[in-house]
Amino acid sequence: MKEKETTLKVIAEKLNISITTVSKALKNYSDVSPTTREKVLELARELHYTPNSFAVNLRTKESKTIGLIIPEVVHHFFSSVINGIIAEAEKNEYLVIILQSNESLELEKKQVQLLINKRVDGIIMSLSNESNDDDHIREIIHRNIPFVMFDKISKMIPCSKVIIDDQKAASAAVEHLITVGCKKIAHIRGPVNPQNAIDRFLGYKKALEKNNISFDKNLVFTCVRVSFEEGYEFAKQICKNHPDVDGIFVITDLVAVGVLAYLNENNIKVPEQIAVIGFSNWFMSQVIKPKLSTVDQPSYEMGVSAFNLLLKEIRAVKEDKPKVIENLILDTQLIIRESSKK
Amino acid sequence: MKEKETTLKVIAEKLNISITTVSKALKNYSDVSPTTREKVLELARELHYTPNSFAVNLRTKESKTIGLIIPEVVHHFFSSVINGIIAEAEKNEYLVIILQSNESLELEKKQVQLLINKRVDGIIMSLSNESNDDDHIREIIHRNIPFVMFDKISKMIPCSKVIIDDQKAASAAVEHLITVGCKKIAHIRGPVNPQNAIDRFLGYKKALEKNNISFDKNLVFTCVRVSFEEGYEFAKQICKNHPDVDGIFVITDLVAVGVLAYLNENNIKVPEQIAVIGFSNWFMSQVIKPKLSTVDQPSYEMGVSAFNLLLKEIRAVKEDKPKVIENLILDTQLIIRESSKK
DNA sequence: TTTGAAAACGAAAACGTTTTCGAAAGTGCC
DNA sequence: GGCACTTTCGAAAACGTTTTCGTTTTCAAA
């Protein structure tokens, strides 16, 4: 009792008209009489006709689908960005295919290839920690596929980007620590590769210089996995080896929470003995004790903007117009809570 | 200088052979001579040929893409499930389109329609709090589209499901509270609709009955948004109106963290005065003070299993075999931490 | 009735692939 | 040289849609 799929052909045959006319009627072409249009629309409704998107894709050469590659889904920041992207995409009738690079360059390459083969209309991406300026990214550009990077970007790639001013935001965070009286500030930084880890580090350094605090490279600790455990561990090292540290600027809230956990367990008073400030404004940071000071990153808006930039490019490419490269720098906000109020 | 796309036709013309032979050579058909096959493969590599997936989709009637609808992306449990699904999908060369219903029935309906029109090969779904046994779900079944539900399911829909035994797990959690000496146990439950909120409530009730503790409906508090704030608020109500409550079983960790926040702020000792147990084993629950007891839900595995069930169905449908409905019940684990050790 | 323009329709090509089936060419054997 | 295979190839249909462009029909004005 296999039901036959409703196609234009089926409708055409039932009404004894041509496929062409059926198609036109459904797409509101002007050269079909009101009478036939009505008949077509009614029968289409009755038979639950939906255009075969495979055929439409082939014919129009677009799939109304974009690809998104991010390092990690289970992450407050990234899942918020995803949220923004798919919400905005849906508004514009686009669907989103999500891939997770797991911070692996190899996987990332495979996934870019997958998306290219899939012929998505565009790609949004945040780089894995391992990758930087690589061939797979260049191929996207070379193929003239609309492409937007956000957050973890490569400065070398000529494409639209949505970022924050990491250096400035980090500087502000560290200056805040200085303002509340910190004299010796440690920095738990992100991995070596990612641009934003570099920039936050540079911001840290700049704030010290500006306030005539000498930079000590022994006070910089580099995360590899960017985890709670690393925060805990580095906090321990700091307390053991640098008892005079009175402030810590941490690459991201999750790690900062690890720092707080160690300090709490060892009865080191925050912020009295050591002030702590994180980055990203993770939901959890206002829930723990003491509430964590941090830098708010507009993650949802980042997703929205990234999609809109991509949409612009998609439209430009479609009309064979030259590609416009836009760099969007979103505002961040210093959020001062208990962990840095002296 | 628009480059021409490499198609079978282009390769065929350059080699002066037919499209058919090119296609066969690339797909390892046996009726093409080693010599021509080599020539084809080489040229294909040289021209970076990749099959046009739009055409392949149309021809083969499948897209190697599945759809996933979940209530919320920014949520530890769901993002872990997503993680499992896309990882397993990628292994099997499937891509995943993700949509977020935002707990809205209306959006959910639209999205199901979107996926059906997109002609995805299958759909995985977790229901929004508003929906239950509705037409849009039935249409998926009716159209014979491979379909798997997980976590928030509807018992009425005949399809494969991946769940945990919420009732049993909840019972175990509450019995644990009883074991450590709680005599009057409150329950902060989830919304009215979702099956798992119902089941956890039933588990709570059953544990009380089994231990001859009378059920008091005034000790049950119903979340609407399932938020941190609600936990905080209900904890306040419990302390004000039911000072003799000595244990709380909470629908999920996020809400339980809200409960702990209120109790901490008001110097109510956990677990000495009130023991608390949550659900889901959110990462954060082992980081706060006191560490939260909870029920571990194998979220990643849920994603993996859901995809594999779906794959089974996809294959069955493709071979016109009868659909097998499978119900997978994954194991949970009681995790006892500080918040319930008396 | 003829004419001309406007309205309504349809044939056909195109998108790029897969697959069936028949034809051609090659091989070995008597 | 004829026969029976096997190997290798290609024509063509099919998937379902969109769109161009030419044809037919209608109908008012002359």
XYZ file of C-alpha atoms (C1' of nucleotides) in Angstrom:
744
model
C 0.000 0.000 0.000
C 2.995 2.190 -0.598
C 1.671 5.692 -1.151
C 3.027 7.531 -4.092
C 4.935 10.676 -3.310
C 3.148 13.797 -4.374
C 5.172 15.492 -7.071
C 4.411 18.181 -9.571
C 3.847 15.435 -12.084
C 1.172 13.772 -10.004
C -0.710 17.000 -9.599
C -0.347 17.831 -13.271
C -1.734 14.491 -14.358
C -4.698 14.659 -12.049
C -5.627 18.081 -13.365
C -4.707 17.350 -16.954
C -2.361 20.277 -17.190
C 1.377 20.519 -17.626
C 4.020 20.270 -14.948
C 5.120 23.740 -15.910
C 1.779 25.258 -15.076
C 1.601 23.456 -11.764
C 5.011 24.725 -10.807
C 4.127 28.252 -11.813
C 0.849 28.188 -9.976
C 2.575 27.167 -6.790
C 5.192 29.848 -7.184
C 2.802 32.663 -7.938
C 3.862 33.285 -11.484
C 1.646 35.797 -13.224
C 0.989 33.789 -16.338
C -1.422 31.308 -14.890
C -5.134 31.990 -14.636
C -6.750 32.428 -11.238
C -8.978 29.444 -11.918
C -6.191 26.962 -12.542
C -4.080 28.432 -9.778
C -6.872 27.777 -7.325
C -7.317 24.232 -8.516
C -3.608 23.550 -8.198
C -3.316 25.054 -4.759
C -6.263 23.085 -3.523
C -5.078 19.765 -4.836
C -1.567 20.440 -3.568
C -2.931 21.060 -0.111
C -5.090 18.005 -0.276
C -2.214 15.757 -1.294
C 0.180 17.339 1.195
C 2.548 18.366 -1.530
C 5.953 19.567 -0.430
C 8.599 20.351 -2.999
C 11.340 17.769 -3.169
C 14.226 19.698 -1.714
C 16.764 17.429 -3.356
C 15.527 18.483 -6.756
C 15.252 22.111 -5.713
C 18.809 22.048 -4.426
C 20.088 20.576 -7.650
C 18.211 23.039 -9.755
C 18.938 26.172 -7.741
C 22.406 25.139 -6.642
C 21.788 26.053 -3.056
C 20.686 24.081 -0.043
C 19.628 26.729 2.431
C 21.906 25.001 4.871
C 25.065 26.224 6.499
C 27.793 24.403 8.352
C 29.164 25.232 11.780
C 32.397 23.862 13.166
C 33.280 24.497 16.778
C 35.831 22.995 19.129
C 33.343 21.847 21.739
C 29.588 21.714 22.140
C 29.498 21.088 25.865
C 30.708 24.492 26.830
C 28.649 27.393 28.015
C 30.159 29.919 25.676
C 29.946 27.799 22.558
C 26.511 26.435 23.209
C 25.293 30.018 23.602
C 26.834 30.935 20.283
C 25.198 27.905 18.681
C 21.961 29.093 20.142
C 22.334 32.503 18.518
C 23.323 31.048 15.184
C 20.533 28.537 14.826
C 17.936 31.021 16.051
C 18.990 33.632 13.524
C 19.402 31.028 10.807
C 15.924 29.708 11.357
C 14.507 33.213 11.080
C 16.074 33.396 7.651
C 14.998 29.915 6.675
C 18.402 28.359 6.929
C 19.265 25.151 8.690
C 22.506 24.504 10.516
C 24.719 21.429 10.434
C 26.940 21.309 13.494
C 30.282 19.584 13.710
C 32.607 19.377 16.653
C 36.358 19.398 16.114
C 37.143 18.308 19.652
C 40.129 20.627 19.496
C 41.715 18.325 16.945
C 43.232 19.707 13.786
C 42.873 16.419 11.998
C 39.169 16.150 12.707
C 38.692 19.773 11.783
C 40.220 19.181 8.373
C 38.005 16.215 7.741
C 34.967 18.213 8.729
C 35.756 21.126 6.471
C 36.027 18.635 3.645
C 32.700 17.104 4.643
C 30.976 20.461 4.528
C 32.518 21.385 1.212
C 31.402 18.089 -0.290
C 27.981 18.608 1.184
C 27.915 21.926 -0.653
C 26.567 23.946 2.237
C 25.793 27.541 1.345
C 28.332 28.822 3.850
C 30.513 27.937 6.802
C 30.905 29.466 10.247
C 33.835 28.354 12.287
C 35.785 28.755 15.463
C 39.239 27.226 15.279
C 40.471 24.362 17.373
C 43.419 25.016 19.619
C 45.666 23.032 17.327
C 44.952 24.878 14.153
C 45.879 28.269 12.924
C 46.587 29.241 9.381
C 46.107 26.051 7.493
C 45.375 24.721 4.060
C 41.884 23.496 4.829
C 40.843 27.005 5.715
C 42.483 28.398 2.648
C 40.574 25.951 0.516
C 37.293 27.373 1.771
C 38.408 30.815 0.723
C 39.775 29.552 -2.557
C 36.518 27.865 -3.434
C 34.802 31.137 -2.769
C 32.516 29.607 -0.177
C 30.988 32.206 2.131
C 32.945 31.942 5.359
C 32.893 33.634 8.749
C 35.103 33.002 11.745
C 34.298 33.891 15.320
C 36.076 33.886 18.664
C 39.012 31.634 17.856
C 40.114 33.150 14.609
C 43.257 33.314 12.561
C 44.446 36.789 11.740
C 46.055 35.504 8.570
C 42.886 34.431 6.848
C 41.112 37.054 4.765
C 37.495 36.584 5.769
C 34.789 38.183 7.851
C 35.180 37.783 11.577
C 33.221 38.336 14.748
C 35.344 38.805 17.796
C 35.777 40.794 20.933
C 38.769 42.950 21.745
C 40.408 40.343 23.932
C 43.451 42.436 24.595
C 41.465 45.429 25.744
C 39.080 43.352 27.840
C 41.938 41.498 29.515
C 43.707 44.765 30.179
C 40.608 46.168 31.819
C 40.254 43.086 33.998
C 43.852 43.272 35.177
C 43.688 47.021 35.703
C 40.667 46.419 37.874
C 42.726 44.068 40.013
C 45.386 46.728 40.275
C 42.805 49.325 41.234
C 41.596 47.249 44.154
C 45.157 47.075 45.381
C 46.780 43.988 43.912
C 50.542 44.332 43.630
C 51.557 40.941 42.321
C 49.239 39.461 39.784
C 49.530 36.008 38.275
C 47.964 34.959 34.998
C 46.635 31.539 34.133
C 46.562 31.674 30.375
C 45.134 29.555 27.593
C 47.090 27.348 25.186
C 49.842 28.751 22.991
C 48.064 28.709 19.658
C 44.700 30.403 19.936
C 44.707 34.066 19.077
C 42.425 34.979 21.956
C 44.702 33.336 24.501
C 47.583 35.316 23.066
C 45.633 38.539 23.124
C 44.451 38.111 26.677
C 48.005 37.448 27.701
C 49.155 40.576 25.895
C 46.399 42.553 27.577
C 47.588 41.283 30.942
C 51.140 42.283 30.154
C 50.141 45.691 28.918
C 48.118 46.484 32.021
C 51.120 45.628 34.185
C 53.456 47.802 32.170
C 51.057 50.697 32.168
C 50.988 50.575 35.941
C 54.689 50.088 36.397
C 54.418 46.581 37.666
C 57.240 44.495 36.374
C 56.279 41.502 34.321
C 57.442 38.191 35.723
C 57.179 35.253 33.358
C 57.196 32.867 36.291
C 53.776 34.163 37.200
C 52.278 32.998 33.935
C 50.806 29.502 33.828
C 49.717 27.905 30.599
C 46.671 25.659 30.353
C 46.596 22.797 27.933
C 43.120 21.418 28.420
C 41.611 24.571 29.911
C 39.901 22.620 32.667
C 38.680 22.957 36.212
C 41.474 20.660 37.325
C 44.148 22.833 35.793
C 42.807 25.828 37.675
C 42.935 23.862 40.885
C 46.466 22.679 40.192
C 47.867 26.047 39.170
C 46.310 27.690 42.218
C 48.168 25.188 44.324
C 51.441 25.962 42.549
C 50.905 29.672 42.947
C 50.262 29.399 46.668
C 53.232 27.117 47.191
C 55.799 28.903 45.092
C 54.631 32.484 45.068
C 53.047 33.231 48.434
C 53.096 36.939 47.743
C 50.725 36.774 44.779
C 47.600 38.730 45.649
C 45.647 38.578 42.410
C 44.997 36.094 39.605
C 43.629 36.769 36.165
C 42.307 33.551 34.640
C 41.737 32.776 30.961
C 38.175 31.601 31.512
C 35.613 31.094 34.261
C 35.721 27.336 34.328
C 39.402 27.420 35.185
C 38.822 30.249 37.633
C 36.274 28.119 39.425
C 39.008 25.523 39.852
C 41.202 28.210 41.340
C 38.472 29.220 43.766
C 37.939 25.609 44.749
C 41.558 25.242 45.796
C 41.622 28.553 47.608
C 38.409 27.759 49.453
C 39.585 24.350 50.496
C 42.768 25.817 51.897
C 41.062 28.649 53.668
C 42.727 31.303 51.644
C 40.411 34.268 51.758
C 39.096 35.576 48.445
C 39.364 38.440 47.743
C 41.143 39.547 50.924
C 44.283 37.475 50.409
C 43.970 36.769 46.710
C 41.577 38.465 44.318
C 40.422 36.442 41.328
C 38.890 37.447 38.044
C 37.806 35.165 35.227
C 36.576 35.598 31.686
C 33.392 34.814 29.729
C 30.712 35.274 32.373
C 29.717 31.676 32.588
C 26.353 31.230 34.220
C 27.922 29.343 37.079
C 30.190 32.182 38.068
C 27.431 34.032 39.863
C 26.365 30.983 41.733
C 29.545 29.894 43.431
C 31.063 31.275 46.576
C 32.488 33.839 46.383
C 30.725 35.085 43.293
C 33.276 35.353 40.549
C 34.242 38.628 38.903
C 34.566 38.191 35.188
C 34.344 39.702 31.727
C 31.041 39.325 29.975
C 31.310 38.067 26.438
C 28.151 38.526 24.359
C 28.006 34.956 23.140
C 24.454 34.839 21.829
C 24.957 38.097 19.948
C 28.157 36.734 18.545
C 26.206 33.888 17.009
C 23.590 36.230 15.623
C 26.190 38.548 14.094
C 28.202 35.697 12.674
C 25.174 34.359 10.884
C 24.196 37.739 9.553
C 27.666 38.379 8.194
C 27.545 34.997 6.542
C 24.149 35.738 5.045
C 25.521 38.923 3.568
C 28.312 36.990 1.940
C 25.995 34.299 0.668
C 23.913 36.962 -1.026
C 26.948 38.698 -2.433
C 28.319 35.505 -3.899
C 24.941 34.674 -5.378
C 24.817 37.982 -7.171
C 28.408 37.634 -8.260
C 29.352 40.736 -6.376
C 32.783 41.169 -4.869
C 33.092 39.759 -1.401
C 33.086 42.294 1.415
C 35.205 41.434 4.379
C 33.880 42.768 7.613
C 35.407 42.631 11.050
C 32.907 42.932 13.828
C 34.234 43.672 17.283
C 31.579 43.265 19.948
C 31.650 45.009 23.277
C 32.579 43.255 26.465
C 31.724 44.262 29.957
C 33.650 44.024 33.164
C 31.499 42.375 35.795
C 32.703 42.922 39.301
C 31.487 40.520 41.924
C 32.738 39.297 45.259
C 35.953 37.628 44.174
C 37.677 40.929 43.473
C 36.128 43.414 45.860
C 38.668 44.394 48.428
C 37.972 33.772 -14.494
C 35.192 31.725 -13.054
C 36.433 28.169 -12.797
C 34.189 25.501 -14.116
C 32.974 23.001 -11.583
C 34.434 19.572 -12.066
C 31.652 17.182 -12.969
C 31.556 13.717 -14.426
C 30.881 15.341 -17.759
C 34.033 17.439 -17.631
C 36.160 14.417 -16.871
C 34.443 12.370 -19.548
C 35.036 14.988 -22.206
C 38.685 15.426 -21.349
C 39.268 11.706 -21.590
C 36.977 11.168 -24.534
C 34.945 8.554 -22.777
C 31.362 8.453 -21.602
C 29.952 9.847 -18.372
C 28.822 6.356 -17.526
C 32.326 4.988 -17.592
C 33.659 7.816 -15.500
C 30.994 7.232 -12.887
C 31.682 3.523 -12.852
C 35.403 4.000 -12.602
C 34.977 6.207 -9.569
C 32.637 3.758 -7.930
C 34.733 0.691 -8.506
C 32.420 -1.079 -10.864
C 33.962 -4.204 -12.259
C 33.192 -3.513 -15.871
C 35.798 -0.886 -16.494
C 39.336 -1.716 -17.493
C 42.196 -1.020 -15.114
C 43.733 1.360 -17.617
C 40.753 3.665 -17.959
C 40.011 3.451 -14.265
C 43.480 4.721 -13.512
C 43.160 7.555 -15.967
C 39.842 8.587 -14.491
C 41.036 8.436 -10.916
C 44.071 10.478 -11.727
C 42.229 13.204 -13.559
C 39.566 13.295 -10.878
C 42.207 13.845 -8.255
C 43.912 16.460 -10.335
C 40.698 18.432 -10.861
C 39.601 18.002 -7.244
C 36.450 16.260 -8.265
C 33.849 15.803 -5.562
C 30.471 14.348 -6.439
C 27.694 16.899 -6.446
C 25.743 15.853 -3.407
C 22.606 17.580 -4.611
C 22.514 15.289 -7.603
C 23.430 12.270 -5.546
C 20.679 13.053 -3.080
C 18.122 13.370 -5.838
C 19.215 10.191 -7.465
C 19.574 8.039 -4.370
C 16.732 9.661 -2.441
C 18.770 10.034 0.674
C 20.830 12.845 2.092
C 22.971 11.196 4.729
C 21.700 13.856 7.059
C 19.532 13.534 10.120
C 17.602 16.094 12.112
C 17.744 16.644 15.839
C 15.213 18.662 17.795
C 15.859 19.432 21.422
C 14.335 21.859 23.883
C 17.546 23.672 24.710
C 21.132 23.653 23.543
C 22.616 25.565 26.456
C 22.131 22.817 28.965
C 24.697 20.401 30.205
C 22.597 17.320 29.686
C 21.425 18.169 26.202
C 24.732 19.407 24.939
C 26.275 16.141 26.073
C 23.639 14.209 24.180
C 24.284 16.335 21.104
C 27.910 15.505 21.501
C 27.189 11.784 21.490
C 24.863 12.020 18.527
C 27.115 14.018 16.237
C 30.151 11.950 17.146
C 28.396 8.691 16.337
C 26.765 10.183 13.270
C 30.072 11.341 11.910
C 31.515 7.886 12.376
C 28.767 6.602 10.145
C 29.102 9.410 7.654
C 25.961 11.197 8.648
C 25.625 14.892 9.330
C 23.312 16.373 11.903
C 21.024 19.369 11.608
C 20.163 20.752 15.018
C 17.045 22.693 15.896
C 16.040 24.085 19.236
C 12.400 24.181 20.241
C 12.974 26.506 23.164
C 10.350 24.523 25.036
C 7.725 25.886 22.666
C 5.203 23.573 21.058
C 4.587 25.985 18.230
C 8.259 26.205 17.282
C 8.594 22.464 17.614
C 5.820 21.909 15.098
C 7.387 24.277 12.632
C 10.702 22.549 13.011
C 9.328 19.084 12.439
C 7.780 20.418 9.260
C 11.116 21.947 8.259
C 12.902 18.656 8.687
C 10.257 16.726 6.812
C 10.451 19.159 3.918
C 14.206 18.946 4.020
C 13.799 15.204 3.627
C 16.309 14.257 6.271
C 16.931 10.528 6.508
C 15.689 10.416 10.063
C 14.770 12.459 13.119
C 15.874 12.294 16.727
C 13.904 14.277 19.216
C 13.377 15.187 22.814
C 10.015 16.790 23.455
C 9.478 20.310 24.691
C 7.708 20.715 27.988
C 4.610 21.917 26.206
C 4.168 18.995 23.895
C 3.088 15.482 24.393
C 1.138 13.358 22.028
C 0.599 15.621 19.094
C -0.169 15.606 15.417
C 3.221 16.746 14.263
C 4.813 13.722 15.871
C 2.207 11.450 14.418
C 2.945 12.822 10.974
C 6.543 11.703 11.279
C 5.371 8.205 12.052
C 2.745 8.314 9.363
C 5.255 9.329 6.728
C 7.345 6.386 7.804
C 10.345 8.567 8.567
C 12.838 6.846 10.872
C 12.281 8.399 14.266
C 13.777 8.032 17.723
C 12.864 9.859 20.912
C 15.062 10.245 23.952
C 14.733 11.568 27.472
C 11.560 13.599 27.125
C 9.397 11.122 25.338
C 5.730 10.454 24.898
C 4.578 7.017 25.906
C 1.774 7.213 23.389
C 3.935 7.367 20.302
C 4.936 4.043 18.768
C 8.620 4.571 18.049
C 12.029 3.609 19.329
C 13.093 5.348 22.497
C 16.167 5.808 24.623
C 15.439 6.613 28.208
C 16.413 5.910 31.742
C 14.135 4.422 34.353
C 13.272 7.738 35.942
C 10.906 6.234 38.414
C 13.402 3.713 39.686
C 16.234 6.225 39.811
C 14.127 8.748 41.677
C 13.011 6.061 44.089
C 16.596 5.118 44.767
C 17.529 8.725 45.405
C 14.707 9.221 47.869
C 15.346 5.902 49.581
C 18.907 7.010 50.017
C 17.676 10.124 51.831
C 15.536 7.929 54.011
C 18.475 5.651 54.730
C 20.570 8.516 56.021
C 17.773 9.392 58.406
C 15.463 11.864 56.686
C 11.929 11.705 58.032
C 10.231 14.475 56.119
C 11.253 14.793 52.531
C 10.138 17.507 50.146
C 10.210 17.218 46.367
C 10.846 19.988 43.912
C 9.480 18.527 40.736
C 9.546 19.425 37.054
C 6.658 20.769 34.999
C 3.393 18.895 34.693
C 3.733 17.632 31.144
C 7.043 15.890 30.689
C 6.986 12.198 31.246
C 10.266 12.179 33.138
C 9.040 14.791 35.624
C 5.978 12.643 36.207
C 8.037 9.513 36.633
C 10.473 11.089 39.035
C 7.557 12.324 41.079
C 6.032 8.847 41.084
C 9.363 7.394 42.145
C 9.480 9.852 45.022
C 5.996 8.900 46.092
C 6.681 5.203 45.857
C 9.816 5.431 47.971
C 7.849 7.204 50.684
C 5.078 4.620 50.637
C 7.496 1.748 50.726
C 9.026 3.192 53.870
C 5.761 4.069 55.533
C 6.250 7.779 55.263
C 2.983 9.482 54.537
C 2.835 11.477 51.352
C 2.050 15.144 51.831
C 1.170 17.003 48.678
C 2.104 20.294 50.315
C 5.697 19.158 50.220
C 5.707 18.975 46.438
C 6.759 22.092 44.560
C 6.388 22.366 40.823
C 8.903 24.146 38.636
C 7.824 25.951 35.534
C 11.092 27.143 34.086
C 13.299 24.627 35.895
C 15.786 27.319 36.882
C 18.316 28.171 39.533
C 15.998 30.901 40.769
C 13.114 28.513 41.264
C 15.304 26.304 43.403
C 16.292 29.277 45.490
C 12.690 30.399 45.855
C 11.260 26.988 46.726
C 13.993 26.433 49.288
C 12.930 29.650 50.933
C 9.301 28.534 50.969
C 10.224 25.173 52.389
C 12.246 26.689 55.220
C 9.542 29.223 56.028
C 6.512 26.986 55.859
C 7.848 23.558 56.649
C 10.652 23.948 59.155
C 10.619 20.241 59.911
C 11.632 19.181 56.408
C 14.994 17.438 56.628
C 15.510 16.284 53.039
C 14.820 17.569 49.542
C 14.787 15.621 46.310
C 15.167 17.978 43.377
C 14.224 17.364 39.750
C 17.602 18.408 38.421
C 20.983 19.663 39.573
C 20.621 23.216 38.342
C 17.583 23.692 40.539
C 19.279 21.874 43.381
C 22.164 24.312 43.179
C 19.617 27.074 43.667
C 18.392 25.258 46.749
C 21.908 24.971 48.114
C 22.513 28.663 47.451
C 19.564 29.611 49.614
C 20.467 27.180 52.358
C 24.075 28.340 52.400
C 23.136 31.972 52.549
C 20.889 31.328 55.498
C 23.357 29.182 57.350
C 21.236 26.122 57.195
C 23.622 23.221 57.439
C 23.645 20.754 54.571
C 23.343 17.857 55.080
C 23.034 18.070 58.881
C 19.779 20.043 58.944
C 18.583 19.377 55.434
C 19.973 16.785 53.050
C 19.715 17.525 49.363
C 19.917 15.300 46.314
C 19.653 16.360 42.696
C 19.443 14.617 39.354
C 21.547 14.428 36.178
C 25.072 14.740 37.533
C 25.770 18.099 36.066
C 29.477 18.844 35.971
C 28.987 21.734 38.349
C 27.526 19.611 41.078
C 30.891 18.303 42.183
C 32.370 21.747 42.277
C 30.023 23.594 44.582
C 29.967 23.518 48.329
C 28.776 21.178 49.642
C 29.278 18.788 46.764
C 25.899 17.741 45.515
C 24.633 14.183 45.647
C 22.847 13.298 42.470
C 21.824 10.646 39.969
C 24.137 10.158 37.061
C 22.438 10.085 33.701
C 24.562 8.705 30.866
C 23.962 11.577 28.502
C 26.696 10.945 25.965
C 25.750 7.280 25.737
C 22.148 8.300 25.287
C 23.153 10.238 22.214
C 25.184 7.367 20.860
C 22.389 4.864 21.400
C 19.772 7.168 19.960
C 21.746 7.546 16.781
C 22.379 3.848 16.475
C 18.716 3.026 16.920
C 17.928 5.576 14.254
C 20.509 4.092 11.920
C 18.917 0.687 12.355
C 15.580 2.127 11.358
C 17.008 3.994 8.414
C 18.467 0.772 7.116
C 15.260 -1.131 7.740
C 13.185 1.416 5.873
C 15.641 1.418 3.010
C 15.311 -2.307 2.625
C 11.562 -2.120 3.006
C 11.691 -4.265 6.067
C 9.156 -3.887 8.819
C 10.105 -1.305 11.376
C 11.395 -2.650 14.677
C 10.536 -0.621 17.704
C 13.115 -0.809 20.396
C 13.045 0.664 23.865
C 16.454 1.184 25.347
C 16.632 1.828 29.072
C 20.051 2.966 30.140
C 21.424 2.509 33.617
C 21.669 5.348 36.079
C 23.879 5.568 39.064
C 23.337 7.081 42.456
C 26.216 9.396 43.272
C 26.515 10.205 46.927
C 28.474 13.296 47.811
C 28.522 15.703 50.707
C 25.016 17.115 50.446
C 23.412 13.914 51.679
C 25.951 12.322 54.000
C 24.695 12.512 57.524
C -14.687 39.057 -39.822
C -10.132 40.441 -39.234
C -6.322 42.059 -36.477
C -3.322 42.590 -32.657
C -2.137 42.384 -28.271
C -2.579 40.240 -23.953
C -3.373 36.232 -21.310
C -2.655 31.381 -20.493
C -0.298 27.444 -21.269
C 3.372 23.829 -22.383
C 7.633 21.658 -24.547
C 11.980 21.094 -23.500
C 16.396 21.800 -21.578
C 19.035 21.865 -17.660
C 20.982 20.681 -12.958
C 24.662 16.013 -12.156
C 24.308 11.650 -10.817
C 23.242 6.375 -10.924
C 21.999 2.217 -13.122
C 19.974 -0.804 -16.512
C 20.563 -2.993 -20.550
C 22.235 -3.691 -24.879
C 26.121 -3.277 -28.103
C 30.846 -3.671 -29.414
C 35.253 -5.436 -29.029
C 38.337 -8.792 -27.607
C 39.665 -13.704 -26.497
C 40.032 -18.504 -26.910
C 38.656 -22.758 -28.977
C 37.236 -25.985 -32.402
C 36.355 -18.680 -40.157
C 32.723 -19.526 -36.960
C 31.179 -19.792 -32.282
C 30.699 -18.771 -27.515
C 32.230 -16.251 -24.044
C 34.116 -12.424 -21.447
C 35.476 -7.858 -21.067
C 34.647 -3.129 -21.794
C 31.933 0.492 -22.971
C 27.944 3.852 -23.728
C 23.009 5.358 -24.703
C 19.370 6.537 -22.277
C 16.166 6.906 -18.648
C 15.275 8.467 -14.262
C 15.247 11.447 -9.968
C 11.831 16.341 -9.501
C 12.308 20.866 -10.051
C 12.865 25.653 -12.431
C 12.818 28.652 -16.238
C 13.167 30.124 -20.963
C 10.863 30.839 -24.875
C 7.641 29.766 -28.179
C 2.765 28.499 -29.079
C -2.062 28.735 -28.569
C -6.177 30.919 -26.935
C -9.010 34.742 -25.819
C -11.068 38.925 -26.568
C -11.680 43.719 -27.525
C -11.302 47.038 -31.075
C -11.496 48.105 -35.886
